[in-house]
mmCIF file of N, CA and C in Angstrom:
data_model
loop_
_atom_site.group_PDB
_atom_site.id
_atom_site.type_symbol
_atom_site.label_atom_id
_atom_site.label_comp_id
_atom_site.label_asym_id
_atom_site.label_seq_id
_atom_site.Cartn_x
_atom_site.Cartn_y
_atom_site.Cartn_z
ATOM 1 N N THR A 1 57.209 -84.070 36.433
ATOM 2 C CA THR A 1 56.178 -84.997 36.866
ATOM 3 C C THR A 1 56.766 -86.311 37.355
ATOM 4 N N GLY A 2 58.017 -86.575 37.044
ATOM 5 C CA GLY A 2 58.652 -87.805 37.478
ATOM 6 C C GLY A 2 58.381 -88.989 36.577
ATOM 7 N N LEU A 3 57.844 -88.747 35.381
ATOM 8 C CA LEU A 3 57.544 -89.857 34.478
ATOM 9 C C LEU A 3 58.803 -90.616 34.069
ATOM 10 N N ASN A 4 59.945 -89.961 34.094
ATOM 11 C CA ASN A 4 61.180 -90.661 33.729
ATOM 12 C C ASN A 4 61.508 -91.779 34.705
ATOM 13 N N TYR A 5 61.002 -91.728 35.914
ATOM 14 C CA TYR A 5 61.248 -92.784 36.886
ATOM 15 C C TYR A 5 60.363 -94.005 36.628
ATOM 16 N N ASN A 6 59.228 -93.804 35.958
ATOM 17 C CA ASN A 6 58.343 -94.921 35.629
ATOM 18 C C ASN A 6 58.965 -95.821 34.566
ATOM 19 N N ILE A 7 59.814 -95.278 33.723
ATOM 20 C CA ILE A 7 60.440 -96.048 32.653
ATOM 21 C C ILE A 7 61.329 -97.145 33.229
ATOM 22 N N SER A 8 62.047 -96.823 34.271
ATOM 23 C CA SER A 8 62.975 -97.790 34.856
ATOM 24 C C SER A 8 62.299 -98.725 35.859
ATOM 25 N N GLY A 9 60.994 -98.785 35.836
ATOM 26 C CA GLY A 9 60.271 -99.697 36.716
ATOM 27 C C GLY A 9 59.939 -99.110 38.073
ATOM 28 N N GLY A 10 60.284 -97.866 38.274
ATOM 29 C CA GLY A 10 59.997 -97.223 39.549
ATOM 30 C C GLY A 10 58.720 -96.415 39.493
ATOM 31 N N ASP A 11 58.404 -95.826 40.585
ATOM 32 C CA ASP A 11 57.232 -94.967 40.685
ATOM 33 C C ASP A 11 57.729 -93.617 41.184
ATOM 34 N N ALA A 12 57.301 -92.539 40.551
ATOM 35 C CA ALA A 12 57.792 -91.207 40.898
ATOM 36 C C ALA A 12 57.543 -90.879 42.363
ATOM 37 N N SER A 13 56.369 -91.188 42.852
ATOM 38 C CA SER A 13 56.072 -90.846 44.254
ATOM 39 C C SER A 13 56.984 -91.609 45.214
ATOM 40 N N THR A 14 57.302 -92.852 44.879
ATOM 41 C CA THR A 14 58.206 -93.634 45.717
ATOM 42 C C THR A 14 59.618 -93.056 45.679
ATOM 43 N N VAL A 15 60.051 -92.692 44.496
ATOM 44 C CA VAL A 15 61.397 -92.108 44.342
ATOM 45 C C VAL A 15 61.492 -90.813 45.122
ATOM 46 N N TYR A 16 60.480 -89.950 44.996
ATOM 47 C CA TYR A 16 60.499 -88.672 45.706
ATOM 48 C C TYR A 16 60.382 -88.854 47.220
ATOM 49 N N LEU A 17 59.649 -89.873 47.650
ATOM 50 C CA LEU A 17 59.565 -90.169 49.078
ATOM 51 C C LEU A 17 60.921 -90.604 49.617
ATOM 52 N N TYR A 18 61.606 -91.433 48.846
ATOM 53 C CA TYR A 18 62.886 -91.974 49.288
ATOM 54 C C TYR A 18 63.977 -90.900 49.325
ATOM 55 N N TYR A 19 64.059 -90.091 48.256
ATOM 56 C CA TYR A 19 65.143 -89.098 48.159
ATOM 57 C C TYR A 19 64.751 -87.717 48.669
ATOM 58 N N GLY A 20 63.515 -87.513 48.988
ATOM 59 C CA GLY A 20 63.093 -86.238 49.548
ATOM 60 C C GLY A 20 62.623 -85.252 48.499
ATOM 61 N N ALA A 21 62.135 -84.129 48.990
ATOM 62 C CA ALA A 21 61.566 -83.104 48.114
ATOM 63 C C ALA A 21 62.634 -82.424 47.263
ATOM 64 N N GLY A 22 63.877 -82.511 47.672
ATOM 65 C CA GLY A 22 64.954 -81.870 46.912
ATOM 66 C C GLY A 22 65.039 -82.383 45.496
ATOM 67 N N LEU A 23 64.874 -83.684 45.315
ATOM 68 C CA LEU A 23 64.935 -84.267 43.978
ATOM 69 C C LEU A 23 63.783 -83.776 43.113
ATOM 70 N N LYS A 24 62.604 -83.677 43.718
ATOM 71 C CA LYS A 24 61.440 -83.198 42.950
ATOM 72 C C LYS A 24 61.646 -81.744 42.533
ATOM 73 N N ILE A 25 62.184 -80.935 43.413
ATOM 74 C CA ILE A 25 62.453 -79.526 43.082
ATOM 75 C C ILE A 25 63.454 -79.441 41.943
ATOM 76 N N ILE A 26 64.496 -80.253 42.008
ATOM 77 C CA ILE A 26 65.504 -80.263 40.936
ATOM 78 C C ILE A 26 64.865 -80.672 39.619
ATOM 79 N N ASP A 27 64.024 -81.702 39.651
ATOM 80 C CA ASP A 27 63.361 -82.164 38.427
ATOM 81 C C ASP A 27 62.446 -81.093 37.840
ATOM 82 N N VAL A 28 61.715 -80.406 38.694
ATOM 83 C CA VAL A 28 60.819 -79.341 38.213
ATOM 84 C C VAL A 28 61.636 -78.201 37.609
ATOM 85 N N LEU A 29 62.697 -77.799 38.295
ATOM 86 C CA LEU A 29 63.535 -76.720 37.762
ATOM 87 C C LEU A 29 64.184 -77.112 36.441
ATOM 88 N N PHE A 30 64.655 -78.347 36.341
ATOM 89 C CA PHE A 30 65.258 -78.793 35.094
ATOM 90 C C PHE A 30 64.200 -78.890 33.998
ATOM 91 N N GLY A 31 62.991 -79.291 34.340
ATOM 92 C CA GLY A 31 61.900 -79.322 33.363
ATOM 93 C C GLY A 31 61.616 -77.943 32.810
ATOM 94 N N ILE A 32 61.601 -76.945 33.685
ATOM 95 C CA ILE A 32 61.404 -75.554 33.238
ATOM 96 C C ILE A 32 62.564 -75.123 32.345
ATOM 97 N N PHE A 33 63.790 -75.493 32.724
ATOM 98 C CA PHE A 33 64.965 -75.168 31.917
ATOM 99 C C PHE A 33 64.846 -75.778 30.516
ATOM 100 N N VAL A 34 64.391 -77.017 30.428
ATOM 101 C CA VAL A 34 64.256 -77.689 29.139
ATOM 102 C C VAL A 34 63.187 -77.010 28.282
ATOM 103 N N ILE A 35 62.103 -76.573 28.898
ATOM 104 C CA ILE A 35 61.057 -75.862 28.148
ATOM 105 C C ILE A 35 61.604 -74.541 27.622
ATOM 106 N N VAL A 36 62.332 -73.804 28.453
ATOM 107 C CA VAL A 36 62.955 -72.548 28.010
ATOM 108 C C VAL A 36 63.929 -72.822 26.875
ATOM 109 N N LEU A 37 64.692 -73.889 26.979
ATOM 110 C CA LEU A 37 65.647 -74.255 25.936
ATOM 111 C C LEU A 37 64.926 -74.595 24.636
ATOM 112 N N ALA A 38 63.775 -75.249 24.727
ATOM 113 C CA ALA A 38 62.998 -75.579 23.536
ATOM 114 C C ALA A 38 62.486 -74.323 22.845
ATOM 115 N N VAL A 39 62.014 -73.365 23.625
ATOM 116 C CA VAL A 39 61.558 -72.093 23.047
ATOM 117 C C VAL A 39 62.735 -71.373 22.396
ATOM 118 N N TYR A 40 63.876 -71.377 23.055
ATOM 119 C CA TYR A 40 65.072 -70.752 22.490
ATOM 120 C C TYR A 40 65.507 -71.468 21.212
ATOM 121 N N ALA A 41 65.337 -72.786 21.146
ATOM 122 C CA ALA A 41 65.692 -73.538 19.941
ATOM 123 C C ALA A 41 64.844 -73.101 18.749
ATOM 124 N N VAL A 42 63.572 -72.817 18.984
ATOM 125 C CA VAL A 42 62.707 -72.322 17.904
ATOM 126 C C VAL A 42 63.200 -70.952 17.445
ATOM 127 N N TYR A 43 63.557 -70.094 18.390
ATOM 128 C CA TYR A 43 64.111 -68.786 18.064
ATOM 129 C C TYR A 43 65.375 -68.935 17.225
ATOM 130 N N VAL A 44 66.251 -69.842 17.623
ATOM 131 C CA VAL A 44 67.516 -70.065 16.903
ATOM 132 C C VAL A 44 67.230 -70.581 15.502
ATOM 133 N N ARG A 45 66.272 -71.449 15.369
ATOM 134 C CA ARG A 45 65.917 -71.983 14.055
ATOM 135 C C ARG A 45 65.555 -70.857 13.091
ATOM 136 N N PHE A 46 64.769 -69.888 13.553
ATOM 137 C CA PHE A 46 64.380 -68.785 12.682
ATOM 138 C C PHE A 46 65.565 -67.866 12.394
ATOM 139 N N ARG A 47 66.460 -67.685 13.350
ATOM 140 C CA ARG A 47 67.667 -66.869 13.124
ATOM 141 C C ARG A 47 68.510 -67.498 12.027
ATOM 142 N N LEU A 48 68.674 -68.802 12.082
ATOM 143 C CA LEU A 48 69.479 -69.501 11.079
ATOM 144 C C LEU A 48 68.765 -69.537 9.725
ATOM 145 N N ALA A 49 67.466 -69.776 9.734
ATOM 146 C CA ALA A 49 66.718 -69.883 8.480
ATOM 147 C C ALA A 49 66.695 -68.569 7.710
ATOM 148 N N HIS A 50 66.724 -67.448 8.434
ATOM 149 C CA HIS A 50 66.709 -66.139 7.782
ATOM 150 C C HIS A 50 68.099 -65.530 7.662
ATOM 151 N N PHE A 51 69.117 -66.343 7.908
ATOM 152 C CA PHE A 51 70.516 -65.930 7.755
ATOM 153 C C PHE A 51 70.839 -64.649 8.528
ATOM 154 N N LYS A 52 70.350 -64.571 9.738
ATOM 155 C CA LYS A 52 70.637 -63.426 10.604
ATOM 156 C C LYS A 52 72.070 -63.511 11.106
ATOM 157 N N LYS A 53 72.668 -62.344 11.335
ATOM 158 C CA LYS A 53 74.070 -62.308 11.773
ATOM 159 C C LYS A 53 74.290 -63.083 13.059
ATOM 160 N N ASN A 54 73.333 -63.004 13.965
ATOM 161 C CA ASN A 54 73.513 -63.688 15.254
ATOM 162 C C ASN A 54 73.046 -65.140 15.228
ATOM 163 N N GLY A 55 72.684 -65.653 14.071
ATOM 164 C CA GLY A 55 72.222 -67.031 13.963
ATOM 165 C C GLY A 55 73.236 -68.055 14.454
ATOM 166 N N PRO A 56 74.445 -68.044 13.904
ATOM 167 C CA PRO A 56 75.430 -69.032 14.376
ATOM 168 C C PRO A 56 75.752 -68.905 15.866
ATOM 169 N N MET A 57 75.926 -67.689 16.364
ATOM 170 C CA MET A 57 76.238 -67.510 17.779
ATOM 171 C C MET A 57 75.081 -67.994 18.649
ATOM 172 N N SER A 58 73.858 -67.749 18.208
ATOM 173 C CA SER A 58 72.696 -68.238 18.947
ATOM 174 C C SER A 58 72.705 -69.764 19.014
ATOM 175 N N TYR A 59 73.113 -70.386 17.932
ATOM 176 C CA TYR A 59 73.188 -71.847 17.911
ATOM 177 C C TYR A 59 74.274 -72.360 18.842
ATOM 178 N N TYR A 60 75.411 -71.683 18.861
ATOM 179 C CA TYR A 60 76.486 -72.073 19.784
ATOM 180 C C TYR A 60 76.001 -71.985 21.234
ATOM 181 N N ILE A 61 75.275 -70.918 21.533
ATOM 182 C CA ILE A 61 74.747 -70.730 22.893
ATOM 183 C C ILE A 61 73.772 -71.847 23.234
ATOM 184 N N LEU A 62 72.933 -72.228 22.272
ATOM 185 C CA LEU A 62 71.981 -73.311 22.488
ATOM 186 C C LEU A 62 72.704 -74.621 22.801
ATOM 187 N N LEU A 63 73.707 -74.962 22.010
ATOM 188 C CA LEU A 63 74.452 -76.201 22.240
ATOM 189 C C LEU A 63 75.171 -76.174 23.589
ATOM 190 N N ALA A 64 75.795 -75.046 23.905
ATOM 191 C CA ALA A 64 76.526 -74.934 25.172
ATOM 192 C C ALA A 64 75.570 -74.980 26.362
ATOM 193 N N ALA A 65 74.437 -74.291 26.265
ATOM 194 C CA ALA A 65 73.466 -74.287 27.367
ATOM 195 C C ALA A 65 72.928 -75.689 27.616
ATOM 196 N N ASN A 66 72.690 -76.427 26.558
ATOM 197 C CA ASN A 66 72.214 -77.797 26.697
ATOM 198 C C ASN A 66 73.252 -78.658 27.414
ATOM 199 N N ALA A 67 74.503 -78.570 27.007
ATOM 200 C CA ALA A 67 75.562 -79.377 27.623
ATOM 201 C C ALA A 67 75.802 -78.970 29.079
ATOM 202 N N ILE A 68 75.874 -77.685 29.325
ATOM 203 C CA ILE A 68 76.141 -77.194 30.679
ATOM 204 C C ILE A 68 74.957 -77.497 31.604
ATOM 205 N N GLY A 69 73.745 -77.259 31.119
ATOM 206 C CA GLY A 69 72.556 -77.527 31.928
ATOM 207 C C GLY A 69 72.436 -78.994 32.304
ATOM 208 N N SER A 70 72.679 -79.869 31.350
ATOM 209 C CA SER A 70 72.609 -81.304 31.631
ATOM 210 C C SER A 70 73.681 -81.726 32.630
ATOM 211 N N THR A 71 74.877 -81.192 32.461
ATOM 212 C CA THR A 71 75.972 -81.526 33.382
ATOM 213 C C THR A 71 75.644 -81.070 34.798
ATOM 214 N N ILE A 72 75.139 -79.855 34.927
ATOM 215 C CA ILE A 72 74.757 -79.349 36.252
ATOM 216 C C ILE A 72 73.660 -80.218 36.851
ATOM 217 N N TYR A 73 72.690 -80.603 36.039
ATOM 218 C CA TYR A 73 71.607 -81.459 36.520
ATOM 219 C C TYR A 73 72.157 -82.768 37.075
ATOM 220 N N TYR A 74 73.026 -83.421 36.317
ATOM 221 C CA TYR A 74 73.576 -84.701 36.772
ATOM 222 C C TYR A 74 74.415 -84.555 38.033
ATOM 223 N N ILE A 75 75.161 -83.478 38.138
ATOM 224 C CA ILE A 75 75.971 -83.258 39.336
ATOM 225 C C ILE A 75 75.083 -83.029 40.554
ATOM 226 N N VAL A 76 74.057 -82.191 40.402
ATOM 227 C CA VAL A 76 73.170 -81.888 41.531
ATOM 228 C C VAL A 76 72.373 -83.129 41.941
ATOM 229 N N VAL A 77 71.864 -83.882 40.955
ATOM 230 C CA VAL A 77 71.120 -85.106 41.278
ATOM 231 C C VAL A 77 72.039 -86.115 41.962
ATOM 232 N N SER A 78 73.286 -86.198 41.512
ATOM 233 C CA SER A 78 74.249 -87.095 42.165
ATOM 234 C C SER A 78 74.458 -86.690 43.616
ATOM 235 N N PHE A 79 74.531 -85.400 43.857
ATOM 236 C CA PHE A 79 74.718 -84.898 45.219
ATOM 237 C C PHE A 79 73.509 -85.212 46.094
ATOM 238 N N VAL A 80 72.307 -85.008 45.557
ATOM 239 C CA VAL A 80 71.086 -85.213 46.344
ATOM 240 C C VAL A 80 70.837 -86.697 46.610
ATOM 241 N N THR A 81 71.033 -87.531 45.594
ATOM 242 C CA THR A 81 70.706 -88.950 45.742
ATOM 243 C C THR A 81 71.854 -89.787 46.288
ATOM 244 N N GLY A 82 73.064 -89.311 46.142
ATOM 245 C CA GLY A 82 74.222 -90.102 46.551
ATOM 246 C C GLY A 82 74.603 -91.149 45.528
ATOM 247 N N ILE A 83 73.941 -91.124 44.372
ATOM 248 C CA ILE A 83 74.241 -92.053 43.279
ATOM 249 C C ILE A 83 74.987 -91.286 42.195
ATOM 250 N N MET A 84 76.135 -91.789 41.803
ATOM 251 C CA MET A 84 76.924 -91.102 40.789
ATOM 252 C C MET A 84 76.222 -91.187 39.439
ATOM 253 N N MET A 85 75.717 -90.045 38.971
ATOM 254 C CA MET A 85 74.992 -89.989 37.711
ATOM 255 C C MET A 85 75.920 -89.761 36.519
ATOM 256 N N LEU A 86 77.129 -89.314 36.793
ATOM 257 C CA LEU A 86 78.078 -89.053 35.703
ATOM 258 C C LEU A 86 78.786 -90.362 35.340
ATOM 259 N N ASP A 87 78.048 -91.236 34.678
ATOM 260 C CA ASP A 87 78.625 -92.497 34.250
ATOM 261 C C ASP A 87 79.223 -92.358 32.850
ATOM 262 N N SER A 88 79.669 -93.450 32.286
ATOM 263 C CA SER A 88 80.360 -93.390 30.995
ATOM 264 C C SER A 88 79.454 -92.882 29.882
ATOM 265 N N SER A 89 78.182 -93.244 29.890
ATOM 266 C CA SER A 89 77.285 -92.778 28.821
ATOM 267 C C SER A 89 77.014 -91.279 28.946
ATOM 268 N N THR A 90 76.908 -90.781 30.161
ATOM 269 C CA THR A 90 76.697 -89.350 30.370
ATOM 270 C C THR A 90 77.924 -88.565 29.938
ATOM 271 N N ILE A 91 79.097 -89.059 30.287
ATOM 272 C CA ILE A 91 80.336 -88.381 29.902
ATOM 273 C C ILE A 91 80.517 -88.437 28.385
ATOM 274 N N THR A 92 80.153 -89.565 27.763
ATOM 275 C CA THR A 92 80.224 -89.677 26.302
ATOM 276 C C THR A 92 79.288 -88.674 25.645
ATOM 277 N N THR A 93 78.101 -88.505 26.196
ATOM 278 C CA THR A 93 77.154 -87.523 25.661
ATOM 279 C C THR A 93 77.706 -86.111 25.793
ATOM 280 N N LEU A 94 78.334 -85.805 26.912
ATOM 281 C CA LEU A 94 78.937 -84.493 27.110
ATOM 282 C C LEU A 94 80.069 -84.258 26.118
ATOM 283 N N ILE A 95 80.916 -85.244 25.932
ATOM 284 C CA ILE A 95 82.006 -85.119 24.959
ATOM 285 C C ILE A 95 81.443 -84.948 23.556
ATOM 286 N N SER A 96 80.385 -85.669 23.221
ATOM 287 C CA SER A 96 79.740 -85.528 21.912
ATOM 288 C C SER A 96 79.208 -84.118 21.719
ATOM 289 N N SER A 97 78.646 -83.542 22.765
ATOM 290 C CA SER A 97 78.134 -82.165 22.674
ATOM 291 C C SER A 97 79.268 -81.179 22.420
ATOM 292 N N ILE A 98 80.394 -81.384 23.074
ATOM 293 C CA ILE A 98 81.544 -80.495 22.874
ATOM 294 C C ILE A 98 82.084 -80.638 21.458
ATOM 295 N N VAL A 99 82.163 -81.866 20.964
ATOM 296 C CA VAL A 99 82.623 -82.103 19.589
ATOM 297 C C VAL A 99 81.666 -81.455 18.596
ATOM 298 N N MET A 100 80.355 -81.606 18.826
ATOM 299 C CA MET A 100 79.366 -80.985 17.927
ATOM 300 C C MET A 100 79.496 -79.466 17.922
ATOM 301 N N LEU A 101 79.736 -78.885 19.080
ATOM 302 C CA LEU A 101 79.929 -77.437 19.159
ATOM 303 C C LEU A 101 81.146 -77.029 18.344
ATOM 304 N N ALA A 102 82.254 -77.737 18.509
ATOM 305 C CA ALA A 102 83.476 -77.409 17.770
ATOM 306 C C ALA A 102 83.270 -77.572 16.263
ATOM 307 N N LEU A 103 82.617 -78.647 15.850
ATOM 308 C CA LEU A 103 82.366 -78.866 14.419
ATOM 309 C C LEU A 103 81.453 -77.794 13.837
ATOM 310 N N ASN A 104 80.466 -77.363 14.612
ATOM 311 C CA ASN A 104 79.569 -76.324 14.126
ATOM 312 C C ASN A 104 80.266 -74.970 14.026
ATOM 313 N N VAL A 105 81.204 -74.693 14.918
ATOM 314 C CA VAL A 105 81.979 -73.453 14.815
ATOM 315 C C VAL A 105 82.753 -73.463 13.497
ATOM 316 N N VAL A 106 83.399 -74.574 13.174
ATOM 317 C CA VAL A 106 84.139 -74.680 11.907
ATOM 318 C C VAL A 106 83.180 -74.532 10.732
ATOM 319 N N TYR A 107 82.050 -75.222 10.796
ATOM 320 C CA TYR A 107 81.065 -75.183 9.711
ATOM 321 C C TYR A 107 80.571 -73.761 9.453
ATOM 322 N N PHE A 108 80.144 -73.081 10.500
ATOM 323 C CA PHE A 108 79.587 -71.740 10.311
ATOM 324 C C PHE A 108 80.656 -70.705 9.998
ATOM 325 N N ASN A 109 81.881 -70.906 10.453
ATOM 326 C CA ASN A 109 82.954 -69.975 10.081
ATOM 327 C C ASN A 109 83.224 -70.023 8.584
ATOM 328 N N LYS A 110 83.046 -71.177 7.969
ATOM 329 C CA LYS A 110 83.226 -71.299 6.522
ATOM 330 C C LYS A 110 82.067 -70.669 5.753
ATOM 331 N N ARG A 111 80.944 -70.456 6.416
ATOM 332 C CA ARG A 111 79.754 -69.912 5.761
ATOM 333 C C ARG A 111 79.312 -68.575 6.360
ATOM 334 N N ILE A 112 80.204 -67.938 7.078
ATOM 335 C CA ILE A 112 79.860 -66.691 7.768
ATOM 336 C C ILE A 112 79.405 -65.605 6.787
ATOM 337 N N HIS A 113 79.878 -65.667 5.557
ATOM 338 C CA HIS A 113 79.501 -64.673 4.545
ATOM 339 C C HIS A 113 78.015 -64.748 4.193
ATOM 340 N N LEU A 114 77.352 -65.849 4.506
ATOM 341 C CA LEU A 114 75.927 -65.994 4.217
ATOM 342 C C LEU A 114 75.042 -65.290 5.246
ATOM 343 N N PHE A 115 75.557 -65.114 6.461
ATOM 344 C CA PHE A 115 74.763 -64.574 7.553
ATOM 345 C C PHE A 115 74.981 -63.070 7.660
ATOM 346 N N VAL A 116 74.247 -62.323 6.837
ATOM 347 C CA VAL A 116 74.431 -60.881 6.747
ATOM 348 C C VAL A 116 73.176 -60.090 7.094
ATOM 349 N N ASN A 117 72.058 -60.751 7.288
ATOM 350 C CA ASN A 117 70.804 -60.036 7.534
ATOM 351 C C ASN A 117 70.699 -59.542 8.967
#
């Protein structure tokens, strides 16, 4: 819907007019991706809560999909708008996601004996 552009003092229709329909298409596709990721997160929550064998791997996939999807979004938006979206805070968030993935692999490997269902 472009509501994220209203936060920074802009108007979604103005932003889409300036950068073209490509940005709106990217935003809609990323919005759908985020909704799919949210549904998958609920699925992962139940896998982990019931100690299913694929619970940890499902969680790793969720973390990786979130990091990869966000990175692709920023790269594509940077290409469409000509504004470099991969700034220091975005790169820090990506590095944090990679660190969280690595820490969770260590965490679940120590508890793999619990996930037997």
